Amino acid sequence: MIKMVVFDMAGTTIDEDNVVYKTLQKCINEAGFNFSLQHVLAYGAGKEKSNAIQDIIGQDNYINTKDLTEKIYANFITALNFAYENIILKPQPGAIQLFTELRKRDILITLNTGYNSSTALLILEKLGWQIGHQIDCLVTASDVKMNRPNPDMILLAMQQMNIDDAEQVVKVGDSIIDIEEGKNAGCSLSIGITTGAHTYDQLATAKPNFIIQKLSDLINLI
């Protein structure tokens, strides 16, 4: 029996036209690089954003690029908050209807994200979503020690929602690392969705249980 679905935020439940990764691309390239948006999505999607910067610029030795990474990250957070304050965010098509259907079935709704908590809360405020109303739980990259693909965010959500068995949890996300996170947590289903960062073929490389095209497809699976 499924007790909780853990959804990624941007690209999965929230339509923000890839503003996160466009902003990340801009901040990285302002530091002297010339990466395409496709490169940024391929190497950074779904990750805690300082880790994403490290992987995007392709430097394995964090010690040697620590100062650069921290500078880019600081600029990114400032730029992203400005972007979110000045754009119209909206739920992905079918998100509210899906949340309503899950609630009818007494299935908890958790959002988790590679953002820090202040950015995630700003997004919820812009959408008018509240914990305890539209969603039951929010877990962010700044709430845990180890980020995706480690399972810590899902495990924390389980702890907060009093769920002991990961077989009662489903993970849904638009990036490879979302799928890996769900698998590492032991979720009964790790599901990719093609509304965000990664294509069907990219998601398929992570061997999800299913790949869906839209959120409404989820109901038939659970």
Short mmCIF file of C-alpha atoms in Angstrom, two decimals:
data_model
loop_
_atom_site.label_atom_id
_atom_site.label_comp_id
_atom_site.label_asym_id
_atom_site.label_seq_id
_atom_site.Cartn_x
_atom_site.Cartn_y
_atom_site.Cartn_z
CA MET A 1 0.00 0.00 0.00
CA ILE A 2 1.39 3.38 -1.03
CA LYS A 3 1.43 5.92 1.80
CA MET A 4 3.51 8.74 0.30
CA VAL A 5 4.64 10.12 -3.05
CA VAL A 6 7.83 12.20 -3.08
CA PHE A 7 7.89 14.66 -5.97
CA ASP A 8 10.76 16.76 -7.23
CA MET A 9 9.84 20.45 -7.56
CA ALA A 10 11.06 22.35 -10.66
CA GLY A 11 10.28 20.51 -13.88
CA THR A 12 8.18 17.88 -12.12
CA THR A 13 5.42 19.63 -10.18
CA ILE A 14 6.32 23.23 -11.02
CA ASP A 15 6.59 24.81 -14.47
CA GLU A 16 9.28 27.49 -14.38
CA ASP A 17 10.57 27.25 -17.95
CA ASN A 18 13.98 25.96 -16.83
CA VAL A 19 14.75 29.30 -15.16
CA VAL A 20 16.94 27.48 -12.62
CA TYR A 21 19.29 26.00 -15.16
CA LYS A 22 19.22 29.04 -17.44
CA THR A 23 20.29 31.10 -14.42
CA LEU A 24 22.90 28.54 -13.45
CA GLN A 25 24.26 28.52 -17.00
CA LYS A 26 24.47 32.32 -17.00
CA CYS A 27 26.33 32.47 -13.67
CA ILE A 28 28.79 29.74 -14.64
CA ASN A 29 29.52 31.28 -18.02
CA GLU A 30 30.04 34.70 -16.41
CA ALA A 31 32.89 33.03 -14.50
CA GLY A 32 34.72 32.36 -17.76
CA PHE A 33 33.07 29.25 -19.21
CA ASN A 34 30.96 28.70 -22.31
CA PHE A 35 28.59 25.84 -21.59
CA SER A 36 25.35 25.20 -23.42
CA LEU A 37 22.06 24.79 -21.58
CA GLN A 38 22.04 21.17 -22.70
CA HIS A 39 25.38 20.60 -20.97
CA VAL A 40 24.13 22.27 -17.79
CA LEU A 41 21.00 20.10 -17.79
CA ALA A 42 22.91 16.91 -18.53
CA TYR A 43 25.41 17.33 -15.70
CA GLY A 44 23.53 19.46 -13.18
CA ALA A 45 19.84 18.55 -13.20
CA GLY A 46 18.36 17.59 -9.86
CA LYS A 47 21.55 18.03 -7.87
CA GLU A 48 22.29 20.24 -4.88
CA LYS A 49 23.40 23.32 -6.71
CA SER A 50 26.99 23.68 -5.46
CA ASN A 51 27.54 20.03 -6.41
CA ALA A 52 25.87 20.73 -9.74
CA ILE A 53 28.30 23.59 -10.42
CA GLN A 54 31.24 21.32 -9.65
CA ASP A 55 29.98 18.63 -12.03
CA ILE A 56 29.06 21.08 -14.78
CA ILE A 57 32.48 22.71 -14.89
CA GLY A 58 33.99 19.25 -14.93
CA GLN A 59 36.53 19.56 -12.14
CA ASP A 60 36.82 16.42 -10.01
CA ASN A 61 39.13 17.96 -7.41
CA TYR A 62 36.82 20.15 -5.33
CA ILE A 63 39.70 21.51 -3.23
CA ASN A 64 41.26 23.16 -6.27
CA THR A 65 38.01 24.82 -7.37
CA LYS A 66 36.36 25.42 -3.99
CA ASP A 67 36.63 29.21 -4.08
CA LEU A 68 35.38 29.38 -7.68
CA THR A 69 32.46 27.07 -6.94
CA GLU A 70 31.47 29.08 -3.87
CA LYS A 71 31.64 32.35 -5.82
CA ILE A 72 29.47 30.99 -8.65
CA TYR A 73 27.02 29.51 -6.14
CA ALA A 74 26.66 32.80 -4.25
CA ASN A 75 26.01 34.67 -7.50
CA PHE A 76 23.56 31.98 -8.58
CA ILE A 77 21.47 32.17 -5.39
CA THR A 78 21.21 35.95 -5.69
CA ALA A 79 20.32 35.77 -9.38
CA LEU A 80 17.82 32.94 -8.88
CA ASN A 81 15.98 34.69 -6.08
CA PHE A 82 15.71 37.79 -8.27
CA ALA A 83 14.44 35.66 -11.16
CA TYR A 84 11.83 33.93 -9.02
CA GLU A 85 10.62 37.24 -7.64
CA ASN A 86 10.05 38.50 -11.18
CA ILE A 87 8.56 35.56 -13.07
CA ILE A 88 5.19 33.89 -13.00
CA LEU A 89 5.45 30.38 -11.61
CA LYS A 90 2.68 27.89 -12.19
CA PRO A 91 2.00 24.27 -11.32
CA GLN A 92 2.75 21.69 -13.97
CA PRO A 93 -0.44 20.72 -15.83
CA GLY A 94 -2.48 18.34 -13.70
CA ALA A 95 -0.47 18.90 -10.50
CA ILE A 96 -3.31 20.28 -8.39
CA GLN A 97 -5.73 17.66 -9.66
CA LEU A 98 -3.22 14.92 -8.86
CA PHE A 99 -2.63 16.27 -5.35
CA THR A 100 -6.41 16.31 -4.79
CA GLU A 101 -6.73 12.70 -5.96
CA LEU A 102 -3.86 11.56 -3.77
CA ARG A 103 -5.44 13.23 -0.76
CA LYS A 104 -8.71 11.39 -1.46
CA ARG A 105 -6.70 8.18 -1.21
CA ASP A 106 -4.95 9.27 2.01
CA ILE A 107 -1.58 9.33 0.24
CA LEU A 108 0.86 11.92 1.61
CA ILE A 109 2.46 14.47 -0.73
CA THR A 110 6.10 15.43 -0.19
CA LEU A 111 8.21 17.80 -2.27
CA ASN A 112 11.98 17.48 -2.25
CA THR A 113 14.54 19.51 -4.11
CA GLY A 114 18.17 20.31 -4.76
CA TYR A 115 17.42 23.92 -3.75
CA ASN A 116 18.22 25.30 -0.33
CA SER A 117 15.27 25.86 2.01
CA SER A 118 14.98 29.62 1.49
CA THR A 119 14.66 29.22 -2.30
CA ALA A 120 12.19 26.35 -1.98
CA LEU A 121 10.03 28.32 0.45
CA LEU A 122 10.08 31.33 -1.89
CA ILE A 123 8.77 29.09 -4.67
CA LEU A 124 5.96 27.76 -2.47
CA GLU A 125 5.05 31.32 -1.48
CA LYS A 126 4.89 32.38 -5.14
CA LEU A 127 2.59 29.44 -5.91
CA GLY A 128 0.44 29.93 -2.84
CA TRP A 129 1.18 26.38 -1.70
CA GLN A 130 1.36 25.69 2.02
CA ILE A 131 2.67 22.75 4.02
CA GLY A 132 -0.36 21.11 5.58
CA HIS A 133 -2.64 22.22 2.74
CA GLN A 134 -1.51 21.54 -0.84
CA ILE A 135 1.43 19.43 0.37
CA ASP A 136 2.28 17.54 3.55
CA CYS A 137 6.06 17.83 3.71
CA LEU A 138 8.99 19.74 2.20
CA VAL A 139 12.59 18.52 2.35
CA THR A 140 15.40 20.53 0.77
CA ALA A 141 19.09 20.07 0.09
CA SER A 142 19.95 22.21 3.10
CA ASP A 143 18.01 19.90 5.44
CA VAL A 144 20.29 16.90 5.01
CA LYS A 145 23.98 16.06 5.10
CA MET A 146 24.12 13.97 1.92
CA ASN A 147 22.23 15.04 -1.19
CA ARG A 148 21.03 13.18 -4.26
CA PRO A 149 21.61 10.51 -5.38
CA ASN A 150 21.92 9.62 -1.70
CA PRO A 151 18.52 8.83 -0.15
CA ASP A 152 18.75 11.19 2.83
CA MET A 153 15.98 13.57 1.74
CA ILE A 154 13.51 10.73 1.20
CA LEU A 155 14.52 9.06 4.45
CA LEU A 156 14.01 12.35 6.32
CA ALA A 157 10.56 12.74 4.78
CA MET A 158 9.71 9.20 5.84
CA GLN A 159 10.84 9.98 9.37
CA GLN A 160 8.79 13.18 9.50
CA MET A 161 5.70 11.44 8.12
CA ASN A 162 6.11 8.36 10.37
CA ILE A 163 6.66 5.89 7.52
CA ASP A 164 8.98 2.99 8.31
CA ASP A 165 8.90 1.03 5.05
CA ALA A 166 10.25 2.57 1.82
CA GLU A 167 8.10 0.08 -0.11
CA GLN A 168 5.21 2.38 0.82
CA VAL A 169 6.89 5.33 -0.94
CA VAL A 170 6.99 6.37 -4.61
CA LYS A 171 9.51 8.86 -6.03
CA VAL A 172 8.75 10.96 -9.13
CA GLY A 173 11.25 13.27 -10.81
CA ASP A 174 12.38 14.74 -14.12
CA SER A 175 16.08 13.90 -13.87
CA ILE A 176 18.30 10.84 -13.76
CA ILE A 177 19.45 11.68 -10.26
CA ASP A 178 15.82 11.72 -9.03
CA ILE A 179 15.43 8.14 -10.21
CA GLU A 180 18.70 7.11 -8.59
CA GLU A 181 17.62 8.76 -5.34
CA GLY A 182 14.38 6.78 -5.28
CA LYS A 183 16.19 3.53 -5.97
CA ASN A 184 18.78 4.20 -3.28
CA ALA A 185 16.00 4.87 -0.77
CA GLY A 186 14.36 1.55 -1.62
CA CYS A 187 11.15 3.12 -2.91
CA SER A 188 8.65 0.71 -4.40
CA LEU A 189 8.59 2.79 -7.59
CA SER A 190 11.08 5.28 -9.00
CA ILE A 191 9.35 7.07 -11.84
CA GLY A 192 10.76 9.48 -14.41
CA ILE A 193 8.69 12.22 -16.02
CA THR A 194 9.52 13.97 -19.28
CA THR A 195 8.22 17.44 -18.36
CA GLY A 196 11.55 18.83 -17.17
CA ALA A 197 15.30 18.51 -17.38
CA HIS A 198 15.93 15.15 -19.04
CA THR A 199 14.50 13.48 -22.12
CA TYR A 200 12.86 10.06 -22.24
CA ASP A 201 16.09 8.49 -23.51
CA GLN A 202 18.18 10.15 -20.79
CA LEU A 203 15.74 9.06 -18.07
CA ALA A 204 15.74 5.52 -19.45
CA THR A 205 19.47 5.18 -18.77
CA ALA A 206 18.68 5.20 -15.02
CA LYS A 207 16.29 2.25 -15.47
CA PRO A 208 13.23 3.69 -13.72
CA ASN A 209 10.23 1.49 -13.07
CA PHE A 210 8.22 3.72 -15.38
CA ILE A 211 8.57 6.88 -17.43
CA ILE A 212 5.47 9.04 -17.70
CA GLN A 213 4.65 11.94 -19.99
CA LYS A 214 2.40 13.87 -17.61
CA LEU A 215 1.51 13.88 -13.92
CA SER A 216 -1.99 12.51 -14.46
CA ASP A 217 -0.40 9.27 -15.71
CA LEU A 218 0.73 8.57 -12.13
CA ILE A 219 -2.69 7.62 -10.77
CA ASN A 220 -2.96 4.49 -12.90
CA LEU A 221 0.48 3.34 -11.71
CA ILE A 222 -0.18 3.55 -7.98
#
